[in-house]
Coordinates of N, CA and C in Angstrom, one line a residue:
X1 N -30.2 46.4 -109.3 CA -28.5 47.8 -110.4 C -28.1 48.7 -108.6
X2 N -26.7 48.6 -109.0 CA -26.2 49.8 -108.0 C -25.6 50.2 -108.7
X3 N -24.5 51.2 -108.2 CA -23.9 51.8 -108.2 C -22.7 52.6 -108.0
X4 N -20.9 52.3 -108.5 CA -20.4 52.3 -107.6 C -20.2 54.1 -107.1
X5 N -20.0 53.6 -105.8 CA -19.9 54.9 -105.4 C -18.1 55.0 -104.1
X6 N -17.6 56.3 -104.4 CA -16.1 56.1 -103.4 C -16.9 57.2 -102.8
X7 N -16.5 56.5 -100.8 CA -17.0 57.4 -99.5 C -15.8 58.2 -99.9
X8 N -16.6 59.8 -99.7 CA -15.8 61.3 -98.7 C -15.4 60.4 -97.4
X9 N -15.1 59.5 -96.9 CA -14.3 58.8 -96.1 C -12.9 58.0 -96.5
X10 N -13.2 57.4 -97.5 CA -12.5 56.4 -97.8 C -10.6 57.5 -97.7
X11 N -9.5 57.0 -96.4 CA -8.3 57.3 -96.2 C -7.7 57.2 -97.4
X12 N -7.5 55.9 -98.3 CA -6.7 55.2 -98.8 C -5.8 56.9 -99.8
X13 N -5.0 56.6 -100.1 CA -4.3 58.0 -101.0 C -3.5 57.1 -102.9
X14 N -5.3 56.5 -102.9 CA -5.3 56.4 -103.8 C -6.0 57.3 -105.4
X15 N -5.2 56.6 -106.3 CA -5.4 57.9 -106.9 C -7.0 57.4 -107.9
X16 N -7.6 56.7 -108.0 CA -8.1 55.6 -109.0 C -9.0 55.4 -107.5
X17 N -10.2 55.7 -107.3 CA -10.6 55.1 -106.4 C -11.3 53.7 -105.3
X18 N -11.8 53.5 -104.3 CA -11.8 52.2 -104.8 C -13.2 51.6 -104.2
X19 N -13.9 51.6 -104.7 CA -15.8 51.6 -104.6 C -16.4 50.8 -103.8
X20 N -16.8 51.3 -103.4 CA -18.5 50.4 -102.6 C -19.8 50.3 -103.5
X21 N -20.5 49.1 -104.0 CA -21.3 50.0 -104.6 C -22.3 49.6 -104.1
X22 N -23.8 50.0 -104.1 CA -24.7 50.4 -103.5 C -25.9 50.7 -104.9
X23 N -27.2 49.5 -103.6 CA -28.2 49.6 -104.8 C -29.6 50.8 -104.9
X24 N -30.3 51.8 -105.5 CA -30.5 52.9 -105.4 C -32.4 52.5 -106.2
X25 N -33.6 53.5 -106.2 CA -34.2 53.5 -106.2 C -34.4 54.2 -107.6
X26 N -35.5 53.6 -108.3 CA -35.8 54.3 -109.7 C -34.7 54.8 -110.4
X27 N -34.1 56.6 -111.3 CA -33.3 56.7 -111.6 C -32.2 56.2 -111.3
X28 N -30.6 56.6 -112.0 CA -29.7 55.7 -110.7 C -28.9 57.8 -110.9
X29 N -28.0 57.4 -110.2 CA -27.9 58.4 -110.0 C -27.0 58.9 -110.9
X30 N -26.7 60.5 -110.9 CA -25.6 60.4 -112.3 C -24.0 60.4 -111.9
X31 N -24.0 60.6 -113.5 CA -22.4 59.7 -112.6 C -21.6 61.6 -111.8
X32 N -21.0 60.9 -110.8 CA -19.5 62.4 -110.2 C -20.4 63.0 -109.3
X33 N -22.1 62.4 -109.1 CA -22.8 63.7 -108.9 C -22.4 62.6 -107.2
X34 N -22.8 63.2 -106.6 CA -23.0 62.5 -104.8 C -24.1 63.0 -104.5
X35 N -24.0 61.9 -103.5 CA -25.0 60.7 -102.9 C -24.3 60.6 -101.6
X36 N -25.5 60.7 -101.0 CA -26.1 60.2 -99.2 C -26.2 58.3 -99.1
X37 N -25.4 57.7 -98.6 CA -25.4 56.0 -98.8 C -25.6 55.6 -97.3
X38 N -26.5 54.6 -97.0 CA -26.4 54.1 -95.8 C -25.6 52.5 -95.6
X39 N -24.8 52.7 -95.5 CA -23.6 51.9 -94.9 C -24.1 51.0 -93.3
X40 N -23.4 49.7 -93.3 CA -23.0 49.3 -92.1 C -22.7 50.1 -90.7
X41 N -22.0 51.2 -90.6 CA -21.7 51.7 -90.4 C -22.7 53.9 -90.2
X42 N -23.9 53.7 -91.2 CA -25.1 54.5 -90.7 C -24.8 55.2 -91.7
X43 N -25.5 57.2 -91.8 CA -25.5 57.9 -93.2 C -23.9 57.6 -93.5
X44 N -23.3 57.6 -94.6 CA -22.0 59.0 -95.8 C -22.5 58.9 -96.8
X45 N -21.4 60.4 -96.9 CA -21.3 60.9 -98.7 C -20.7 59.8 -99.2
X46 N -20.3 60.3 -100.9 CA -19.8 60.0 -101.0 C -20.3 60.5 -102.5
X47 N -19.4 59.7 -103.4 CA -19.4 60.5 -104.8 C -19.2 58.7 -105.9
X48 N -20.6 59.3 -106.4 CA -20.6 58.1 -107.9 C -19.9 58.4 -109.3
X49 N -19.4 56.8 -109.8 CA -17.7 56.8 -109.7 C -18.8 55.8 -111.1
X50 N -19.2 55.2 -111.4 CA -20.0 53.9 -112.0 C -20.7 54.0 -112.6
X51 N -21.2 53.5 -114.4 CA -23.2 53.9 -114.1 C -23.3 52.4 -113.9
X52 N -24.9 52.4 -113.7 CA -25.4 50.9 -113.5 C -24.8 49.8 -113.1
X53 N -24.9 48.6 -112.9 CA -24.3 48.3 -113.0 C -24.4 46.6 -112.2
X54 N -24.7 44.9 -112.3 CA -24.4 44.6 -111.2 C -23.7 44.8 -110.1
X55 N -23.7 44.5 -108.8 CA -22.3 44.7 -108.2 C -22.9 43.7 -106.5
X56 N -22.2 43.3 -105.9 CA -22.7 42.6 -104.2 C -22.8 44.5 -103.7
X57 N -24.1 44.4 -103.1 CA -24.3 45.9 -102.5 C -23.9 45.9 -100.8
X58 N -23.3 46.6 -101.0 CA -22.7 47.4 -99.5 C -24.1 48.4 -98.8
X59 N -24.7 48.7 -99.2 CA -26.1 49.4 -99.5 C -27.0 50.1 -99.7
X60 N -27.4 50.6 -99.8 CA -28.4 51.1 -100.3 C -27.9 53.1 -100.4
X61 N -28.5 53.7 -102.0 CA -28.7 55.8 -102.2 C -29.6 56.4 -101.6
X62 N -29.2 56.5 -100.3 CA -30.3 57.2 -99.9 C -31.0 58.0 -100.4
X63 N -30.3 59.7 -100.5 CA -30.1 60.4 -101.7 C -29.5 61.1 -102.3
X64 N -29.8 62.0 -104.1 CA -28.6 62.7 -103.4 C -28.1 63.7 -102.8
X65 N -26.7 64.1 -102.8 CA -26.5 65.0 -101.9 C -27.0 66.4 -101.7
X66 N -27.5 66.9 -100.5 CA -27.2 67.6 -100.6 C -25.6 69.1 -100.4
X67 N -26.0 70.8 -100.4 CA -25.2 71.5 -100.5 C -25.1 71.4 -98.9
X68 N -26.2 71.2 -97.8 CA -25.5 71.3 -96.7 C -24.8 70.0 -95.9
X69 N -25.7 68.2 -96.3 CA -24.4 67.7 -96.9 C -23.2 68.1 -97.1
X70 N -22.7 68.1 -98.4 CA -21.4 68.3 -98.6 C -20.6 68.6 -97.4
X71 N -21.0 70.4 -97.2 CA -20.3 71.5 -96.2 C -20.5 70.3 -94.8
X72 N -21.4 69.4 -94.1 CA -21.3 69.2 -93.1 C -20.1 68.3 -92.7
X73 N -20.0 67.2 -93.7 CA -19.0 66.7 -93.9 C -18.1 66.5 -94.5
X74 N -17.7 68.0 -95.2 CA -16.7 69.1 -94.8 C -15.8 69.1 -93.0
X75 N -16.4 69.6 -92.8 CA -16.7 69.2 -91.4 C -17.0 68.6 -90.6
X76 N -17.3 67.8 -90.6 CA -16.5 66.7 -89.7 C -15.2 65.0 -90.5
X77 N -15.1 66.0 -91.8 CA -13.5 64.9 -91.6 C -12.2 65.9 -91.4
X78 N -13.0 68.6 -91.1 CA -11.7 68.4 -90.5 C -11.8 67.8 -89.3
X79 N -12.8 67.7 -88.5 CA -12.8 67.0 -87.6 C -12.0 65.7 -86.9
X80 N -12.5 64.8 -88.2 CA -12.1 63.2 -87.6 C -10.0 63.6 -87.9
X81 N -9.3 64.8 -88.4 CA -7.9 65.0 -88.3 C -7.5 65.4 -87.7
X82 N -8.6 66.0 -87.0 CA -8.3 66.9 -85.4 C -8.2 65.3 -84.0
X83 N -9.0 65.1 -84.5 CA -9.2 63.5 -83.7 C -8.0 62.3 -84.1
X84 N -8.2 61.9 -84.9 CA -6.6 61.2 -85.6 C -5.9 62.2 -84.3
X85 N -5.0 63.7 -85.3 CA -3.6 64.2 -85.4 C -3.8 64.6 -83.0
X86 N -5.2 64.4 -82.3 CA -5.1 64.0 -80.7 C -4.7 62.8 -80.5
X87 N -5.2 61.5 -80.9 CA -5.0 60.3 -81.3 C -3.6 60.4 -81.4
X88 N -2.8 60.7 -81.4 CA -1.8 59.9 -82.2 C -0.5 61.1 -80.9
X89 N -1.3 62.7 -80.1 CA -0.1 62.7 -79.3 C -0.8 62.0 -77.8
X90 N -1.3 61.3 -77.4 CA -2.2 60.7 -76.5 C -1.0 59.4 -76.5
X91 N -1.2 58.2 -77.7 CA -0.4 56.9 -77.6 C 1.2 57.5 -77.7
X92 N 1.9 59.0 -78.5 CA 2.8 59.0 -77.8 C 3.1 59.1 -76.4
X93 N 2.4 60.1 -75.7 CA 2.1 59.9 -74.6 C 2.5 59.3 -73.6
X94 N 1.6 58.5 -73.7 CA 1.7 57.4 -73.2 C 2.9 55.9 -73.6
X95 N 3.4 56.2 -74.9 CA 3.2 55.4 -75.4 C 3.3 54.0 -75.5
X96 N 3.0 54.1 -76.5 CA 2.0 53.0 -76.9 C 2.7 52.9 -78.2
X97 N 2.7 51.7 -79.4 CA 4.0 51.4 -79.5 C 2.4 51.9 -81.0
X98 N 1.6 52.9 -81.2 CA 1.5 52.0 -82.4 C 0.5 53.4 -83.7
X99 N 0.4 53.1 -84.7 CA 0.7 54.1 -85.8 C -1.0 54.9 -85.9
X100 N -1.7 55.7 -86.3 CA -3.2 56.1 -87.2 C -3.6 56.2 -87.7
X101 N -3.8 55.6 -88.8 CA -3.1 55.8 -89.9 C -4.4 57.0 -90.6
X102 N -4.7 57.0 -89.4 CA -6.7 58.1 -90.6 C -7.9 57.7 -89.0
X103 N -8.4 58.9 -88.9 CA -9.8 58.5 -88.9 C -10.8 59.1 -89.0
X104 N -12.6 59.0 -89.4 CA -14.0 58.9 -90.2 C -14.8 58.7 -89.4
X105 N -16.1 59.9 -89.6 CA -17.1 59.9 -88.9 C -17.8 59.3 -89.5
X106 N -18.9 58.9 -88.6 CA -20.3 60.0 -90.0 C -20.9 60.8 -90.5
X107 N -22.3 60.9 -91.6 CA -22.9 61.2 -90.8 C -23.2 62.2 -90.4
X108 N -23.8 61.5 -89.9 CA -24.9 61.7 -88.3 C -23.7 62.6 -87.6
X109 N -22.6 62.5 -87.1 CA -20.9 62.9 -87.0 C -21.0 61.8 -85.0
X110 N -22.4 60.6 -85.1 CA -22.1 60.2 -83.9 C -21.2 58.9 -83.7
X111 N -20.5 57.9 -84.7 CA -19.9 57.4 -85.0 C -18.8 57.3 -85.3
X112 N -17.4 57.4 -84.1 CA -16.2 57.8 -85.0 C -15.3 56.3 -85.0
X113 N -15.0 56.2 -86.8 CA -14.2 54.3 -86.7 C -12.1 55.3 -86.7
X114 N -10.9 54.8 -85.6 CA -10.2 54.4 -85.8 C -9.8 54.2 -86.5
X115 N -8.7 54.6 -87.7 CA -7.5 53.1 -88.6 C -5.9 53.0 -87.6
X116 N -5.7 52.5 -87.1 CA -4.9 52.2 -87.1 C -3.5 50.7 -87.5
X117 N -2.5 50.8 -87.0 CA -1.3 49.4 -87.3 C -0.6 49.4 -86.8
X118 N -0.3 48.3 -86.1 CA 1.2 48.2 -84.8 C 1.5 47.5 -84.9
X119 N 3.0 47.3 -85.0 CA 3.1 45.6 -85.1 C 2.8 44.9 -84.4
X120 N 3.4 44.9 -83.4 CA 2.7 44.3 -81.9 C 1.7 44.3 -82.2
X121 N 0.8 43.4 -80.9 CA -0.9 43.2 -80.2 C -1.0 44.8 -79.1
X122 N -1.7 45.7 -80.2 CA -2.3 46.6 -78.4 C -3.7 46.4 -77.8
X123 N -3.6 46.9 -77.8 CA -5.5 47.5 -76.6 C -5.6 49.5 -76.3
X124 N -6.2 48.7 -77.1 CA -6.3 51.3 -77.8 C -7.9 51.1 -76.7
X125 N -8.8 49.9 -76.4 CA -9.6 51.0 -75.9 C -9.8 50.9 -74.7
X126 N -9.0 51.8 -74.2 CA -9.0 52.8 -72.5 C -8.9 53.5 -73.6
X127 N -8.5 54.3 -74.5 CA -8.8 55.5 -75.3 C -10.4 55.8 -74.8
X128 N -11.5 55.5 -75.2 CA -12.0 55.1 -76.3 C -13.8 55.4 -75.8
X129 N -13.5 55.5 -74.0 CA -13.3 56.8 -73.7 C -13.7 58.3 -73.9
X130 N -12.6 58.0 -73.9 CA -11.9 58.9 -73.2 C -12.0 60.0 -75.2
X131 N -11.9 59.0 -76.0 CA -11.8 59.9 -77.6 C -13.6 60.5 -77.2
X132 N -14.0 59.5 -76.6 CA -15.8 59.3 -77.1 C -16.2 61.0 -76.6
X133 N -15.8 61.2 -75.0 CA -16.8 62.4 -74.4 C -15.9 63.3 -75.1
X134 N -15.0 63.8 -75.3 CA -13.5 64.7 -76.2 C -14.4 65.0 -77.4
X135 N -15.4 64.3 -78.9 CA -15.3 64.3 -80.1 C -16.9 64.6 -80.1
X136 N -17.7 63.8 -78.9 CA -18.7 63.1 -78.7 C -19.9 62.1 -80.0
X137 N -19.0 61.0 -80.0 CA -19.0 60.1 -81.0 C -19.4 58.4 -80.4
X138 N -19.2 57.7 -80.5 CA -19.0 55.9 -80.7 C -18.0 56.5 -81.4
X139 N -16.8 55.0 -81.0 CA -16.0 54.9 -81.3 C -15.5 53.8 -81.6
X140 N -15.0 53.5 -82.6 CA -14.6 52.4 -83.4 C -12.9 51.5 -83.4
X141 N -12.2 51.1 -82.7 CA -10.9 51.0 -83.2 C -11.0 49.4 -84.1
X142 N -9.8 49.5 -85.6 CA -10.2 49.2 -86.6 C -8.9 48.6 -87.3
X143 N -8.8 47.8 -86.4 CA -6.7 47.0 -87.0 C -6.6 46.9 -88.0
X144 N -5.5 47.3 -88.9 CA -4.9 47.2 -90.1 C -3.7 46.7 -90.5
X145 N -4.3 45.4 -91.6 CA -2.5 44.2 -91.9 C -1.1 45.4 -92.6
X146 N 0.0 45.1 -92.3 CA 0.5 45.5 -93.6 C -0.4 46.5 -95.0
X147 N -0.1 45.4 -95.1 CA -0.4 45.2 -97.3 C -1.4 47.5 -97.3
X148 N -2.9 46.5 -95.9 CA -3.9 47.9 -95.6 C -2.5 50.0 -96.0
X149 N -1.9 49.4 -94.7 CA -0.6 49.7 -94.1 C -0.3 50.9 -95.3
X150 N 0.1 49.8 -95.5 CA 1.1 50.8 -98.0 C -0.3 51.4 -98.4
X151 N -1.1 50.5 -98.3 CA -2.2 51.2 -99.2 C -3.4 52.5 -98.9
X152 N -2.9 53.2 -97.7 CA -3.8 54.3 -97.3 C -2.5 55.3 -97.2
X153 N -0.7 54.9 -97.0 CA 0.5 55.7 -97.4 C 0.0 55.4 -97.9
X154 N 0.2 55.0 -98.8 CA 1.4 55.7 -100.3 C 3.1 55.1 -100.0
X155 N 3.6 53.9 -101.2 CA 4.5 53.4 -101.3 C 5.3 53.3 -103.1
X156 N 6.2 52.9 -102.5 CA 6.6 53.3 -103.7 C 7.6 51.4 -103.9
X157 N 6.5 50.4 -105.4 CA 7.0 48.6 -105.4 C 8.4 49.1 -106.3
X158 N 8.6 47.5 -106.0 CA 10.4 47.5 -106.5 C 10.1 48.1 -107.4
X159 N 9.6 47.7 -108.0 CA 9.1 47.9 -109.7 C 9.9 50.2 -110.5
X160 N 10.1 50.4 -109.3 CA 10.0 52.4 -110.1 C 8.3 52.8 -109.3
X161 N 7.5 52.3 -109.1 CA 6.7 52.9 -109.4 C 5.8 53.1 -108.8
X162 N 4.7 53.9 -108.6 CA 3.3 53.2 -107.0 C 3.1 52.3 -106.7
X163 N 2.9 52.4 -105.8 CA 2.4 50.7 -105.8 C 0.9 50.8 -105.9
X164 N 0.5 49.0 -106.3 CA -1.0 49.4 -107.0 C -1.4 49.3 -105.6
X165 N -1.8 48.6 -104.5 CA -2.3 48.9 -103.8 C -3.1 50.6 -103.2
X166 N -1.9 51.5 -103.2 CA -2.0 52.7 -103.3 C -2.7 53.4 -104.4
X167 N -2.6 52.6 -105.4 CA -3.2 53.6 -106.9 C -4.4 53.0 -107.6
X168 N -4.6 51.8 -107.8 CA -5.5 51.1 -108.6 C -6.4 49.9 -108.3
X169 N -6.1 48.8 -106.5 CA -5.5 48.0 -106.9 C -7.1 48.1 -106.0
X170 N -8.9 47.4 -106.1 CA -9.8 47.7 -105.0 C -9.7 46.8 -104.2
X171 N -8.7 44.9 -104.4 CA -8.9 44.6 -103.0 C -7.8 43.4 -102.9
X172 N -7.5 43.4 -102.7 CA -6.4 41.7 -102.2 C -6.8 40.9 -102.2
X173 N -5.3 39.9 -103.5 CA -6.1 38.7 -103.8 C -5.6 37.9 -102.8
X174 N -5.7 37.1 -102.2 CA -4.8 35.5 -101.5 C -3.1 35.2 -102.7
X175 N -2.0 35.6 -102.2 CA -0.6 35.3 -102.9 C -0.1 34.2 -101.0
X176 N 0.8 33.3 -102.5 CA 1.4 32.5 -102.1 C 3.0 32.4 -102.3
X177 N 3.8 32.2 -101.9 CA 5.1 31.3 -103.0 C 4.8 30.7 -103.7
X178 N 3.5 29.7 -103.6 CA 3.6 28.6 -105.4 C 4.1 29.8 -106.1
X179 N 2.8 31.0 -106.6 CA 2.7 31.7 -108.1 C 4.3 32.3 -108.1
X180 N 5.4 32.7 -107.5 CA 6.6 32.3 -107.6 C 7.1 31.5 -108.0
X181 N 7.0 31.1 -107.4 CA 7.7 28.6 -107.8 C 7.1 29.0 -109.4
X182 N 5.6 29.4 -109.8 CA 5.4 28.6 -110.8 C 5.9 29.9 -111.7
X183 N 6.4 30.7 -111.6 CA 7.6 31.9 -112.4 C 8.1 31.6 -112.8
X184 N 8.9 31.0 -112.3 CA 10.8 30.9 -112.1 C 11.9 31.4 -110.7
X185 N 10.3 32.7 -110.2 CA 11.1 33.3 -109.7 C 12.2 33.0 -108.6
X186 N 12.2 34.4 -108.4 CA 14.0 33.4 -107.3 C 13.4 33.1 -105.9
X187 N 13.1 32.9 -104.5 CA 12.2 32.8 -103.8 C 12.8 33.2 -102.8
X188 N 13.5 34.6 -102.3 CA 14.4 35.4 -102.4 C 13.3 35.9 -101.5
X189 N 13.2 35.7 -100.5 CA 11.5 37.3 -99.6 C 12.3 38.0 -99.7
X190 N 13.7 39.0 -100.3 CA 13.2 40.1 -100.9 C 13.5 40.3 -101.8
X191 N 13.1 40.1 -102.9 CA 13.0 40.0 -104.4 C 11.5 39.9 -104.7
X192 N 10.4 39.4 -104.1 CA 9.5 38.3 -103.8 C 8.5 39.4 -103.0
X193 N 8.8 40.8 -102.3 CA 8.0 41.2 -101.1 C 8.1 42.5 -101.8
X194 N 6.6 43.2 -101.4 CA 6.7 43.8 -101.6 C 7.3 45.9 -100.6
X195 N 7.0 46.5 -100.0 CA 7.7 47.1 -98.7 C 6.2 46.9 -97.8
X196 N 5.5 46.5 -97.5 CA 3.9 46.4 -96.9 C 5.4 44.7 -95.9
X197 N 5.6 44.5 -96.3 CA 6.8 43.5 -96.1 C 5.5 41.6 -96.0
X198 N 5.2 41.5 -97.6 CA 3.9 40.7 -97.7 C 4.6 40.0 -99.5
X199 N 3.7 39.5 -99.4 CA 4.4 38.7 -101.3 C 4.1 40.0 -101.6
X200 N 4.7 39.8 -102.7 CA 4.4 40.9 -104.6 C 2.8 40.4 -104.3
X201 N 2.1 41.7 -104.6 CA 0.6 41.1 -105.3 C 0.4 41.3 -106.6
X202 N 1.8 41.6 -107.2 CA 1.6 41.8 -109.0 C 2.2 40.3 -109.0
X203 N 2.1 39.2 -108.1 CA 2.7 37.3 -108.7 C 1.7 37.1 -109.7
X204 N -0.3 37.5 -108.5 CA -0.7 36.9 -109.5 C -1.9 37.2 -110.9
X205 N -0.6 38.3 -111.7 CA -1.5 39.6 -113.1 C -0.7 37.6 -113.7
X206 N 0.3 37.6 -113.6 CA 0.7 36.7 -114.7 C 0.5 34.9 -114.5
X207 N 0.1 34.6 -113.1 CA 0.1 33.5 -113.2 C -0.8 32.4 -113.5
X208 N -1.6 33.2 -114.0 CA -3.1 32.3 -114.7 C -2.2 32.0 -116.4
X209 N -1.3 32.8 -116.5 CA -0.5 32.3 -118.8 C 0.8 31.9 -117.4
X210 N 0.9 31.7 -117.4 CA 2.2 30.8 -117.1 C 1.5 29.3 -116.0
X211 N 0.6 28.6 -116.0 CA -0.5 27.8 -115.7 C -0.3 26.9 -116.6
X212 N -1.2 27.8 -118.1 CA -1.2 27.7 -119.2 C -0.3 27.0 -120.1
X213 N 0.7 27.7 -119.5 CA 2.2 27.5 -120.8 C 2.9 26.0 -119.8
X214 N 2.8 25.6 -118.5 CA 3.6 25.1 -117.8 C 2.9 23.0 -118.7
X215 N 1.9 23.0 -118.7 CA 0.5 22.1 -119.5 C 0.9 22.1 -120.8
X216 N 1.9 23.0 -121.1 CA 2.3 22.1 -122.5 C 3.8 21.9 -122.8
X217 N 5.0 23.2 -122.1 CA 6.1 23.5 -122.4 C 7.1 22.3 -121.5
X218 N 8.3 21.6 -121.4 CA 8.5 20.9 -121.2 C 9.2 21.5 -119.2
X219 N 9.6 20.7 -119.1 CA 10.2 21.2 -117.3 C 11.5 21.3 -117.8
X220 N 12.5 21.5 -116.7 CA 14.1 22.0 -116.7 C 14.1 21.1 -116.7
X221 N 15.6 21.0 -117.7 CA 16.2 19.5 -117.6 C 15.6 18.2 -118.5
X222 N 14.3 18.7 -118.9 CA 13.4 17.6 -120.1 C 14.5 17.1 -120.9
X223 N 14.1 15.3 -121.1 CA 14.6 16.0 -123.0 C 13.6 16.1 -124.2
X224 N 13.8 16.6 -125.5 CA 12.9 17.2 -125.6 C 13.7 17.0 -127.3
X225 N 12.9 16.1 -128.6 CA 13.3 16.4 -129.7 C 12.4 17.0 -130.2
X226 N 12.6 17.6 -131.8 CA 11.9 17.9 -133.0 C 11.8 17.5 -133.4
X227 N 10.2 17.5 -134.5 CA 10.3 17.3 -135.5 C 10.8 16.2 -136.5
X228 N 12.1 17.5 -136.8 CA 13.3 16.6 -137.5 C 14.6 15.7 -137.7
X229 N 14.1 15.9 -135.9 CA 14.3 14.1 -135.1 C 16.0 15.1 -134.0
X230 N 16.4 16.4 -133.8 CA 17.4 16.5 -132.9 C 16.2 16.8 -131.9
X231 N 17.1 16.5 -130.3 CA 17.8 16.1 -129.3 C 18.2 16.9 -128.2
X232 N 17.8 17.2 -127.4 CA 18.6 17.8 -126.5 C 17.6 18.1 -125.1
X233 N 18.6 18.6 -124.0 CA 18.2 19.3 -123.2 C 17.3 20.1 -122.7
X234 N 16.4 20.8 -122.4 CA 15.6 21.9 -121.9 C 17.1 22.7 -121.2

């Protein structure tokens, strides 16, 4: 069994947290409890947000977090913000066209992840040694796509509401132009694209209903007749 945890290092501007699931031994950790978990990067702090359930595991719960763990995580969060500020300044100095979305450390402070977005291919590895020496950690650069960038920064959708990716989506589904076509929507990219410039995630939501309806409903321009014998064209 696993519990859903929002990692302390989660940088997305989401009201509904993005959860990762961690297995536990013995009694499940209480809801809203802070825990130390082991991920592929190392130890991290997170908050339990779901009761036990069967989900794909991202790692294991090591222990309940202590006050010392939480204090350390808070200091590392401030250090990560310092790293992001420093790198943004260095990129500007060097004229590198990349946007630093945020940074985060593992609980031991030995691993620094840098999340960035760029419209063109850029090489940030030349800053690896500089950051490593300055912040005493192994540095990993993670390129994020347009959808992830919108989720990190928070945006408004065409509906006037906060975009789904920055409020409640747990992941990104594959979206194709066929979804808009099946729903009879205009195929104008400006009408069916989000602030990220990609096809709207919400095209997925009602598509199964349209698929079922299209199995029974006549197509446009088809000739149909009622039981009373009245005929016409759709």
